[in-house]
Short mmCIF file of C-alpha atoms and ligand atoms in Angstrom, two decimals:
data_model
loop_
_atom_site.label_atom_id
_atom_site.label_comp_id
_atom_site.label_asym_id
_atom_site.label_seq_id
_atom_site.Cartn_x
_atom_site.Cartn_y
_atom_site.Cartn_z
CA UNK A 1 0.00 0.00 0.00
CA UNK A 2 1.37 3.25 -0.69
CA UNK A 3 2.14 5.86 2.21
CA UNK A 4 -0.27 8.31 0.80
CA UNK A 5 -3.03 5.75 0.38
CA UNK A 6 -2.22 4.36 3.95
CA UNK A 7 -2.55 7.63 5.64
CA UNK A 8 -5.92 8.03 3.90
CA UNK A 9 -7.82 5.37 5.25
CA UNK A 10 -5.74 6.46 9.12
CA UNK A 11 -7.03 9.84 8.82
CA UNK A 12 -10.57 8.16 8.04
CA UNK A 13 -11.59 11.24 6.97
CA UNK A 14 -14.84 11.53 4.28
CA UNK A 15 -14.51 12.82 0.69
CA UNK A 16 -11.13 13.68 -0.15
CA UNK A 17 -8.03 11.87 -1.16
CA UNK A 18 -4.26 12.48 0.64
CA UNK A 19 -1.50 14.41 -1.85
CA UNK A 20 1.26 14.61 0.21
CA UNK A 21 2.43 14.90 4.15
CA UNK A 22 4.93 17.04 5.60
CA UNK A 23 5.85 16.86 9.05
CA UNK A 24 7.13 20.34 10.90
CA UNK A 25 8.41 19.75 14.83
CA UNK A 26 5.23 18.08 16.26
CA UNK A 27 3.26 19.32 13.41
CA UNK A 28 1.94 17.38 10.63
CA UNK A 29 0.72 18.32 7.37
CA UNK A 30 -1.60 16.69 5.05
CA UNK A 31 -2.31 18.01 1.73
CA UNK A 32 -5.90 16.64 0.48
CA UNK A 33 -7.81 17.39 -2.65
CA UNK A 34 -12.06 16.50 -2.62
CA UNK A 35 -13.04 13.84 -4.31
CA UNK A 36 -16.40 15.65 -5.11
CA UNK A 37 -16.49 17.36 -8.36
CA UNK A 38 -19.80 19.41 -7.60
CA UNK A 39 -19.38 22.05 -5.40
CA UNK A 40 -22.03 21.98 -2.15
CA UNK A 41 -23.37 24.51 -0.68
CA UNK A 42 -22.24 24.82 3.25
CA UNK A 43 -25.47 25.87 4.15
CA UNK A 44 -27.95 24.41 2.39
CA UNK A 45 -28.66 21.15 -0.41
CA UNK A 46 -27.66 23.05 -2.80
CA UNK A 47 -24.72 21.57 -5.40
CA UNK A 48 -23.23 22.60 -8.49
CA UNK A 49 -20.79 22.06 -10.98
CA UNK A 50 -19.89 25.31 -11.84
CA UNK A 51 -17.46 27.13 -9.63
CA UNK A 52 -18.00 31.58 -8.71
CA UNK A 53 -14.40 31.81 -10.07
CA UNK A 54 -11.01 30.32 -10.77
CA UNK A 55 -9.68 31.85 -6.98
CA UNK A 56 -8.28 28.84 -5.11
CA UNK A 57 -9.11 29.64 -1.31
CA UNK A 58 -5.96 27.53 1.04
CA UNK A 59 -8.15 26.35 3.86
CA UNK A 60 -6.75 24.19 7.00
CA UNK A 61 -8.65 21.73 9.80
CA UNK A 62 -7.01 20.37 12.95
CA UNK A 63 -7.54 16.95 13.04
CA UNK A 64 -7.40 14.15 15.48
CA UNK A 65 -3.82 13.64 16.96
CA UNK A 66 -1.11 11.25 15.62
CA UNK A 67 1.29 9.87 17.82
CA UNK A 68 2.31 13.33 19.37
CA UNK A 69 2.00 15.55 16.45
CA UNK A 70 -0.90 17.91 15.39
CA UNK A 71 -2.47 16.89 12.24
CA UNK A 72 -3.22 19.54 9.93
CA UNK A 73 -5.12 18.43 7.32
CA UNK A 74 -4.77 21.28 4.28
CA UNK A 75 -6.76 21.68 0.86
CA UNK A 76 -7.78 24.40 -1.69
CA UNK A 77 -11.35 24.97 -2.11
CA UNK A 78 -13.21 26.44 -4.58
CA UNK A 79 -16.07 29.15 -4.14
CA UNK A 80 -19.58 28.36 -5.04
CA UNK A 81 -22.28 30.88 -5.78
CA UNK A 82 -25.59 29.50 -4.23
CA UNK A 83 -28.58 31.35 -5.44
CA UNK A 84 -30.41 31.49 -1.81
CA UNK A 85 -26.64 32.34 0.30
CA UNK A 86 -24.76 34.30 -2.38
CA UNK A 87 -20.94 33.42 -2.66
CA UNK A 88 -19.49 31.04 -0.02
CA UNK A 89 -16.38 28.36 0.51
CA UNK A 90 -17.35 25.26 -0.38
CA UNK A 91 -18.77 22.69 1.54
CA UNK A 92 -16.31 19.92 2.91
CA UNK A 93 -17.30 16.45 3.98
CA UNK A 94 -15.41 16.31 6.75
CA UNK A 95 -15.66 19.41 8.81
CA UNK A 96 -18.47 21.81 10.09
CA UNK A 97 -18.92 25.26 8.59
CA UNK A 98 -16.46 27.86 9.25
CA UNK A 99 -14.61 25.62 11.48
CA UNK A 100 -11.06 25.09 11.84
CA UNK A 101 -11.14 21.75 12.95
CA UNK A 102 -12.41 18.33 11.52
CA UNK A 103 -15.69 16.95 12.55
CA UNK A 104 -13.76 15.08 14.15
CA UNK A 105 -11.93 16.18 16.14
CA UNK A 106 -14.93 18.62 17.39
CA UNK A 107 -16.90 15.28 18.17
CA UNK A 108 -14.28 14.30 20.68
CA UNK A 109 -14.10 17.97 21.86
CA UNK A 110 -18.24 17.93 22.70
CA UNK A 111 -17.75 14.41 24.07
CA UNK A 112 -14.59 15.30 26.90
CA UNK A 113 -16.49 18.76 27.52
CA UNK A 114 -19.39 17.18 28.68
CA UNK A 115 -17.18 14.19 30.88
CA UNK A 116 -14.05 16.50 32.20
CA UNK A 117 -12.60 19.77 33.61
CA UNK A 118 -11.62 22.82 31.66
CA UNK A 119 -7.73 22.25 32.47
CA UNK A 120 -7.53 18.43 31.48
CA UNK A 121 -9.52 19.20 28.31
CA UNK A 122 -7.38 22.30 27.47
CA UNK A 123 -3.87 20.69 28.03
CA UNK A 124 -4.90 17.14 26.27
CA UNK A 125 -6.42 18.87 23.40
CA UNK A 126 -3.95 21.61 23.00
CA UNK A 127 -6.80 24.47 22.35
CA UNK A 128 -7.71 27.15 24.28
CA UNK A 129 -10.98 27.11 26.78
CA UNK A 130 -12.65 29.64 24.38
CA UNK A 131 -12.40 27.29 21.31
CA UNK A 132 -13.80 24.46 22.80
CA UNK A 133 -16.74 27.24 23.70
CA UNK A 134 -17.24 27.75 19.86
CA UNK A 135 -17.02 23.82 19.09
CA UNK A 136 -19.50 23.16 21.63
CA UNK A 137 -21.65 25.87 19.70
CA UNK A 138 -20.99 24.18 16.55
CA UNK A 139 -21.63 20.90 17.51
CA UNK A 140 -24.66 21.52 19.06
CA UNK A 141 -26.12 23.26 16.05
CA UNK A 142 -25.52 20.50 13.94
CA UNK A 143 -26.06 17.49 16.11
CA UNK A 144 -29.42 18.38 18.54
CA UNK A 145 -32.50 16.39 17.72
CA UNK A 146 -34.40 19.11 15.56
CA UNK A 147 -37.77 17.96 16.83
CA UNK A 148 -36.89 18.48 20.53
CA UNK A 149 -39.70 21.49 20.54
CA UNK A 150 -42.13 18.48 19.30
CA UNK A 151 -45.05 17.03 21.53
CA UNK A 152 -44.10 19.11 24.89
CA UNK A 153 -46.57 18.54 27.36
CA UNK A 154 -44.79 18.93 31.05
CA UNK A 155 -41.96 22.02 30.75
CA UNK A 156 -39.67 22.81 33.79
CA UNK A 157 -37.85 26.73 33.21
CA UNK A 158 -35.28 27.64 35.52
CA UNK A 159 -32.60 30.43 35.77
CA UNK A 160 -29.34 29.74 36.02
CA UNK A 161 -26.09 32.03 36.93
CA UNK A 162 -23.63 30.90 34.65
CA UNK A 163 -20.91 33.84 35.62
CA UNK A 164 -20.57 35.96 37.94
CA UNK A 165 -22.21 40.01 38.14
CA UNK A 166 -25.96 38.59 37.30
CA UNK A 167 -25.29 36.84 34.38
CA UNK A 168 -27.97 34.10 34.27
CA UNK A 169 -29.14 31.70 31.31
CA UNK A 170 -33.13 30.52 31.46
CA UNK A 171 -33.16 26.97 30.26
CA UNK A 172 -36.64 24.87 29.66
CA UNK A 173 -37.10 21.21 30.28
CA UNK A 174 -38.74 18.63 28.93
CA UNK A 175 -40.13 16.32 32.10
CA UNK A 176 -41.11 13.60 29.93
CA UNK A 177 -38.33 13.10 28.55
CA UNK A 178 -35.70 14.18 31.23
CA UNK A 179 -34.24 16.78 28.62
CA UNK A 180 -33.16 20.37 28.64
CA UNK A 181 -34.82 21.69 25.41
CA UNK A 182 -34.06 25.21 25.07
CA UNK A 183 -31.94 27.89 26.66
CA UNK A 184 -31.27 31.56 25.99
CA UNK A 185 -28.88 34.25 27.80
CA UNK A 186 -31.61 36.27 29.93
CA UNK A 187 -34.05 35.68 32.95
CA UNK A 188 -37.00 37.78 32.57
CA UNK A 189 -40.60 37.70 30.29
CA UNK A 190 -38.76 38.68 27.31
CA UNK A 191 -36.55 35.20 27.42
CA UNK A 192 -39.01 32.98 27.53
CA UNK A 193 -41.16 34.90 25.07
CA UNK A 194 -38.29 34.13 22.42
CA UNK A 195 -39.37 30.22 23.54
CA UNK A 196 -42.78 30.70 22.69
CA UNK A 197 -42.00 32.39 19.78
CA UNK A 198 -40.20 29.75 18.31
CA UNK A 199 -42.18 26.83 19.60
CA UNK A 200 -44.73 28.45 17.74
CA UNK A 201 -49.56 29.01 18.86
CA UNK A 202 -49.88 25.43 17.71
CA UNK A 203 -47.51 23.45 20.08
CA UNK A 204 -47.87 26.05 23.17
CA UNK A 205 -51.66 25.29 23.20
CA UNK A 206 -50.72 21.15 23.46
CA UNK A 207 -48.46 22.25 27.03
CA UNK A 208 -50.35 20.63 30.25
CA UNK A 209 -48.03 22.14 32.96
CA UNK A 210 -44.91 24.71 33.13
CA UNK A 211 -43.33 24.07 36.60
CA UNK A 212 -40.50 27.15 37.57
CA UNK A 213 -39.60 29.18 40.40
CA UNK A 214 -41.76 31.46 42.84
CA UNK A 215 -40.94 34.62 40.69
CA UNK A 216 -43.24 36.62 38.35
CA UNK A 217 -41.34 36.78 35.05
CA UNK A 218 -41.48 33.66 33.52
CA UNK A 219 -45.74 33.10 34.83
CA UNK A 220 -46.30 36.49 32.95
CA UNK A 221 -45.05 34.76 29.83
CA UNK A 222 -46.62 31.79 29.91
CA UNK A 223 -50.06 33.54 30.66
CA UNK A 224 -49.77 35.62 27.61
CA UNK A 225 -52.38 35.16 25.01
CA UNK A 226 -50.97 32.90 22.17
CA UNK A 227 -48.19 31.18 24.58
CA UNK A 228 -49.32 28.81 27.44
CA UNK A 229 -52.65 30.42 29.37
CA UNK A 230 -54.24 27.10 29.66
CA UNK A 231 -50.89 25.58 30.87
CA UNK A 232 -51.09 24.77 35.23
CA UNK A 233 -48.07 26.88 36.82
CA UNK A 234 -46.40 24.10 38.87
CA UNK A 235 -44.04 25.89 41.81
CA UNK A 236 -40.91 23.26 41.90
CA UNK A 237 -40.96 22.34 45.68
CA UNK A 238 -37.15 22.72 45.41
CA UNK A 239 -37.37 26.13 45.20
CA UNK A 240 -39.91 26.27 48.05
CA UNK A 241 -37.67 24.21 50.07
CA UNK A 242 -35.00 26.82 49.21
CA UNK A 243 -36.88 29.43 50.10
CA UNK A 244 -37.27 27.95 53.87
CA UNK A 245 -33.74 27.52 53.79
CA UNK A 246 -32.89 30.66 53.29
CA UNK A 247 -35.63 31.63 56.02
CA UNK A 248 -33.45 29.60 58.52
CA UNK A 249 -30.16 31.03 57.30
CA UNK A 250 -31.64 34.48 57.84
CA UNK A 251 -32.15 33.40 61.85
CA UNK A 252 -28.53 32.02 61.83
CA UNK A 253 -26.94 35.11 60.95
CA UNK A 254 -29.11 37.18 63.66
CA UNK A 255 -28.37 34.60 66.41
CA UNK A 256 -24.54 35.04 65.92
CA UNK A 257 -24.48 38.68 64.89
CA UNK A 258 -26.32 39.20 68.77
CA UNK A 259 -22.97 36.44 69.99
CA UNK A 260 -20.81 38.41 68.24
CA UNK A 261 -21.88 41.55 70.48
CA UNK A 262 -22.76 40.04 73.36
CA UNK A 263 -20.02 38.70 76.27
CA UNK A 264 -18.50 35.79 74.73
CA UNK A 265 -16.74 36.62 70.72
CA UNK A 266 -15.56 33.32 70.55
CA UNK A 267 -19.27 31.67 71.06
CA UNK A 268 -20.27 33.81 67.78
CA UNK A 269 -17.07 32.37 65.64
CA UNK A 270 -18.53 28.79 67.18
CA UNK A 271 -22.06 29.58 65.54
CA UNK A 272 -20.57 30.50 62.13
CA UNK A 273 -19.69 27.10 61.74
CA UNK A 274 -23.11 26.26 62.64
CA UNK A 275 -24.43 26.96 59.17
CA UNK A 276 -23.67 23.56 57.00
CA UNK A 277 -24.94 21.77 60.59
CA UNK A 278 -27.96 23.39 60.38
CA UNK A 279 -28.78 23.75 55.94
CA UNK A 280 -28.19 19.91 55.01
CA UNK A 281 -30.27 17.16 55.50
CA UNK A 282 -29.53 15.19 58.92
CA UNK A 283 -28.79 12.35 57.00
CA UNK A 284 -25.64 13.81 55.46
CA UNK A 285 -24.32 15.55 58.70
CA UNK A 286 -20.57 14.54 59.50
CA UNK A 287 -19.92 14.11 62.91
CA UNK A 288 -18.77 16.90 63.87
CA UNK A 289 -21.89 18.56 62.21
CA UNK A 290 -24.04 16.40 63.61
CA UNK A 291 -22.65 17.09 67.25
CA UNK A 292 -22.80 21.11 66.89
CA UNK A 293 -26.61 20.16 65.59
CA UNK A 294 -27.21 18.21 69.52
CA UNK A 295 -25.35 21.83 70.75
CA UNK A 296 -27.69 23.99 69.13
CA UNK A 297 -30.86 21.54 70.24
CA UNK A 298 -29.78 22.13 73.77
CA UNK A 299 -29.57 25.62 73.89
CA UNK A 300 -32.78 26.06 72.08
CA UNK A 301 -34.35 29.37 70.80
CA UNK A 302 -35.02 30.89 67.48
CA UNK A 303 -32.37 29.10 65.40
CA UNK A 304 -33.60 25.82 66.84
CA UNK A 305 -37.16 26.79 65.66
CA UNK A 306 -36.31 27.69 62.58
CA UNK A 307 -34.70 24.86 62.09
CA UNK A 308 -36.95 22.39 62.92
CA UNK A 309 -39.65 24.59 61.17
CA UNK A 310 -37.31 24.03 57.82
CA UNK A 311 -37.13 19.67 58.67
CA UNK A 312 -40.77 19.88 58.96
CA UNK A 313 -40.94 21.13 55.39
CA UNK A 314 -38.57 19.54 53.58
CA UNK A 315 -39.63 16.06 55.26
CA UNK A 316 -43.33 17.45 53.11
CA UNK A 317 -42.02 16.75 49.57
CA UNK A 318 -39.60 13.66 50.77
CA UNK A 319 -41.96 12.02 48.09
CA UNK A 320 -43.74 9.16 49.99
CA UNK A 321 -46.50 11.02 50.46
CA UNK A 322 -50.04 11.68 48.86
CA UNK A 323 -51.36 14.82 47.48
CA UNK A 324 -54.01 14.84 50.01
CA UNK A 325 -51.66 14.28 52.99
CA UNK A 326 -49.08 16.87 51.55
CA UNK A 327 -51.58 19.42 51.54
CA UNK A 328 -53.00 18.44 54.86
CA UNK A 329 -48.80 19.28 55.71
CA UNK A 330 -48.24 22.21 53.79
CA UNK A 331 -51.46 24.32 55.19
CA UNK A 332 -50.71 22.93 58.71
CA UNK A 333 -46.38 24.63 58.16
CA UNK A 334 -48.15 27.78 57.27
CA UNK A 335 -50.24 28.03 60.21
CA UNK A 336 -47.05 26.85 62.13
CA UNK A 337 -45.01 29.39 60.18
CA UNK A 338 -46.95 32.29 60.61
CA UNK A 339 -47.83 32.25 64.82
CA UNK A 340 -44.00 31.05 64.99
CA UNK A 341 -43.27 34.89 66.13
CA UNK A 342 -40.14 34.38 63.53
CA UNK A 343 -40.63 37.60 61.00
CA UNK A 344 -38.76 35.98 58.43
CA UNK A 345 -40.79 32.81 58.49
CA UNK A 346 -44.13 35.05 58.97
CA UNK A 347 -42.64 36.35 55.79
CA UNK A 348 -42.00 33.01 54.16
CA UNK A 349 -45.15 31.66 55.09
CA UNK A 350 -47.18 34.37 53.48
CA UNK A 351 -45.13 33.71 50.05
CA UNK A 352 -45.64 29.87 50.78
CA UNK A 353 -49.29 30.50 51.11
CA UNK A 354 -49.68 32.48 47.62
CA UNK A 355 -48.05 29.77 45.80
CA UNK A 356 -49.41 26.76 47.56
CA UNK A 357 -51.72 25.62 44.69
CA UNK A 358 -48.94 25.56 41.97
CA UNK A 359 -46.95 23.81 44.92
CA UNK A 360 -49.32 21.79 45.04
CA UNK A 361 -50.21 21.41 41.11
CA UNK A 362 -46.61 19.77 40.78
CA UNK A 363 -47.05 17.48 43.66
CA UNK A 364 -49.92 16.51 41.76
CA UNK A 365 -48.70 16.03 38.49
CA UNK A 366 -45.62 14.21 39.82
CA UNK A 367 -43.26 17.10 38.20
CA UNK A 368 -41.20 16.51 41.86
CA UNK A 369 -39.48 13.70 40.26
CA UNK A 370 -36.05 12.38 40.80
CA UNK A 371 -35.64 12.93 37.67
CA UNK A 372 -35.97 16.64 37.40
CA UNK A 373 -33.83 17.06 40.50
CA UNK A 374 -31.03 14.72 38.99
CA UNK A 375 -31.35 16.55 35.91
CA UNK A 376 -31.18 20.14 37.97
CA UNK A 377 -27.97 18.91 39.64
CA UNK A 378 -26.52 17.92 36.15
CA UNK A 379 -27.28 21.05 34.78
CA UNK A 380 -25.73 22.73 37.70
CA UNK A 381 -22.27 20.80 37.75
CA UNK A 382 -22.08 21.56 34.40
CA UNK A 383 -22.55 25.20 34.38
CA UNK A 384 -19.84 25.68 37.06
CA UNK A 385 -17.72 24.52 34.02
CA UNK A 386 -19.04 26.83 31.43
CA UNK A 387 -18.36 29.85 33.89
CA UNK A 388 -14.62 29.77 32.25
CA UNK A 389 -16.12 31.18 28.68
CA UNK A 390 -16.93 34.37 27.54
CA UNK A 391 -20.31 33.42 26.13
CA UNK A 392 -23.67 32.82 27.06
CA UNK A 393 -24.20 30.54 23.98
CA UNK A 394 -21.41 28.79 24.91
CA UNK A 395 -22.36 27.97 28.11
CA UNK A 396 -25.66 27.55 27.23
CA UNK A 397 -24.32 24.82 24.47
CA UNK A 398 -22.13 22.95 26.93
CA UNK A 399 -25.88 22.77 28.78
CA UNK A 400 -27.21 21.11 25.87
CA UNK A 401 -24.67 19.10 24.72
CA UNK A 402 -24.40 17.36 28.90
CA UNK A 403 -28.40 17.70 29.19
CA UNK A 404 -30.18 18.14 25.89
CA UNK A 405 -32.20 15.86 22.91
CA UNK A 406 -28.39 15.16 21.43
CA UNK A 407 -26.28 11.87 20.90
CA UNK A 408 -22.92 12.67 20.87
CA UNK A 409 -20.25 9.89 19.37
CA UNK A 410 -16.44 9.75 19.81
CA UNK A 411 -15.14 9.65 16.18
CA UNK A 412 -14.05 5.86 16.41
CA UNK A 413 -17.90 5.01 17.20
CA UNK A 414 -18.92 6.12 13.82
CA UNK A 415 -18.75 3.90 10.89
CA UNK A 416 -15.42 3.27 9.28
CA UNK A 417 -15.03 5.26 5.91
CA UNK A 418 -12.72 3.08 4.34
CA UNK A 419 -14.22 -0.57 5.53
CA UNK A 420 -11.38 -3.29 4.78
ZN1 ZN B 501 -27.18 27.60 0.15
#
């Protein structure tokens, strides 16, 4: 077998046939010409044999490793004059539009991006964080299942900060299928209007239930006329839960702020450590957590309260209850809640109280599944990651590509090109 013909079928690269390799330091170069003599249109079907002009344009991918040098793979394209997107570069089997890099070698950039840190990905790789940003983009433009806005019936939106000074994407999920569906940079009416707008009258009127968080903006936009007004708003009992959480952590922070000025400092600096003892569940405690937890017990007062106020509602939506016997529960906390002489859970309780039917609607309609919480958590480790790029439609793609309707192969799982 000749070298040239060898290195073909090891590249395993689509459409085009090796001229000639040149290796520079760790670098390797491999000349290829297309085997396609109609030019294709990058962004549509469109093919023809007649080329704009006679200007060759030199155009380069990265592709897949070998041994420890870089492949290059390098060819001259022609220009093609498409009647619906003017005058563009060719086509290319092998690599996504406007992309530097093979399919490739994108493929296996999506797949680690989704599986590994920003440093290990970066150093094996030998891009920048930023690039894999624009190949998860890529990727995910090409690859999502195009009919993930079909047959929606249970949505979940949710904000998410994905960097830091209130930058937050709003991402809706599919509960049937345990997908994230969409996502857009943004967090108010206006972001999920865009949603609506693109799932179009016709499949908004089909949605059952739109579970989210306790804030106006995205109810406002599923009421609108034309989006979801038939839809039931669902609260997410995680973010009630949260919500007494933070209701507890409020108490905390009073208790040791009247320590800190009281006769003993060092009793205050004791309580600050008080705070993951007192916000997980008992059943993760450590030791030590779990003995500052029998501390606070014994001295009693507000924080103890609080705190058993917050068990008493998070033990509501454990999920081994009924419907009936969680809102039995949830009307008995408020009472509780609201004579517990603790403003900030008077205050809780009054916001628990306005949204206890749509806690109650997702209780109902089973929306508190494992499921959606696995897939929250998911979504969450995930975005810690994306907080290293510069874009919201980067991050919001590395979302999709760990979360969303999308099958993503490692370039050795496809079919060989050159069988035999
Ligand atoms: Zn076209």
């Amino acid at each position: 077998m000749r070298a040239t013909t060898l290195l073909n079928r090891l590249l395993d690269l689509p459409g085009l046939d090796v001229s000639g390799v040149s290796l520079d330091g760790r670098r390797m170069l491999v000349e290829v010409r297309l085997r396609a003599r109609r030019l294709a249109c990058p962004l549509c079907s469109f093919t023809t044999r007649a080329r704009y002009d006679t200007r060759p344009v030199p155009s380069s991918w990265q592709h897949l490793d070998f041994g420890t040098a870089t492949v290059v793979v390098f060819a001259y394209l022609r220009r093609v004059d498409c009647p619906e997107h003017g005058v563009l570069v060719e086509a290319v089997p092998f690599a996504r539009y406007r992309s530097g890099f093979t399919r490739d070698f994108e493929d296996l950039t999506a797949y680690l991006a989704t599986k590994t840190d920003k440093t290990t990905i970066a150093r094996f790789l030998r891009i920048d964080w930023d690039t894999v940003g624009r190949i998860c983009e890529r990727v995910v433009a090409t690859e999502v299942d195009q009919d993930r806005l079909e047959g929606l019936v249970h949505l979940g939106v949710d904000e998410i900060s994905w960097r830091k000074h209130h930058k937050y994407l709003t991402v809706v999920t599919d509960h049937t299928r345990g997908k994230v569906v969409w996502g857009k940079a943004g967090k108010d009416t206006a972001t999920l209007d865009a949603f609506f707008d693109e799932l179009g009258p016709d499949r908004a009127a089909a949605i059952e239930a739109v579970s989210m968080d306790m804030g106006p903006a995205y109810a406002k936009s599923v009421r609108a006329d034309d989006h979801a007004p038939q839809a039931v708003i669902c609260i997410d009992p995680f973010h009630a839960v949260k919500l007494v959480a933070e209701a507890l952590d409020v108490e905390r922070r009073k208790a040791c702020n009247e320590l800190r000025h009281g006769e003993d400092p060092t009793a205050a600096k004791k309580f600050k450590g008080a705070r993951w003892a007192l916000l997980k569940n008992p059943g993760n405690l450590t030791d030590g957590q779990a003995a500052t937890l029998r501390k606070l017990k014994r001295r009693g007062g507000d924080v103890w309260r609080a705190y058993t106020l917050k068990e008493a509602f998070r033990a509501i939506f454990a999920g081994d209850l009924t419907t009936d016997q969680v809102t039995e529960l949830i009307d008995r906390w408020i009472s509780r809640a609201s004579r517990s002489r603790l403003p900030v859970f008077v205050k809780t309780a009054k916001t628990i109280r306005k949204h206890r039917d749509g806690i109650l609607a997702a209780i109902r309609l089973g929306i508190n599944n494992a499921r959606a919480e696995g897939l929250n958590s998911v979504v969450r480790l995930i975005i810690r990651r994306a907080r290293g790029f510069h874009s919201a439609d980067a991050a919001l793609a590395l979302v999709m590509l760990a979360c969303g309707p999308i099958t993503l192969r490692l370039p050795h799982e496809r079919p060989n090109i050159h069988p035999g």
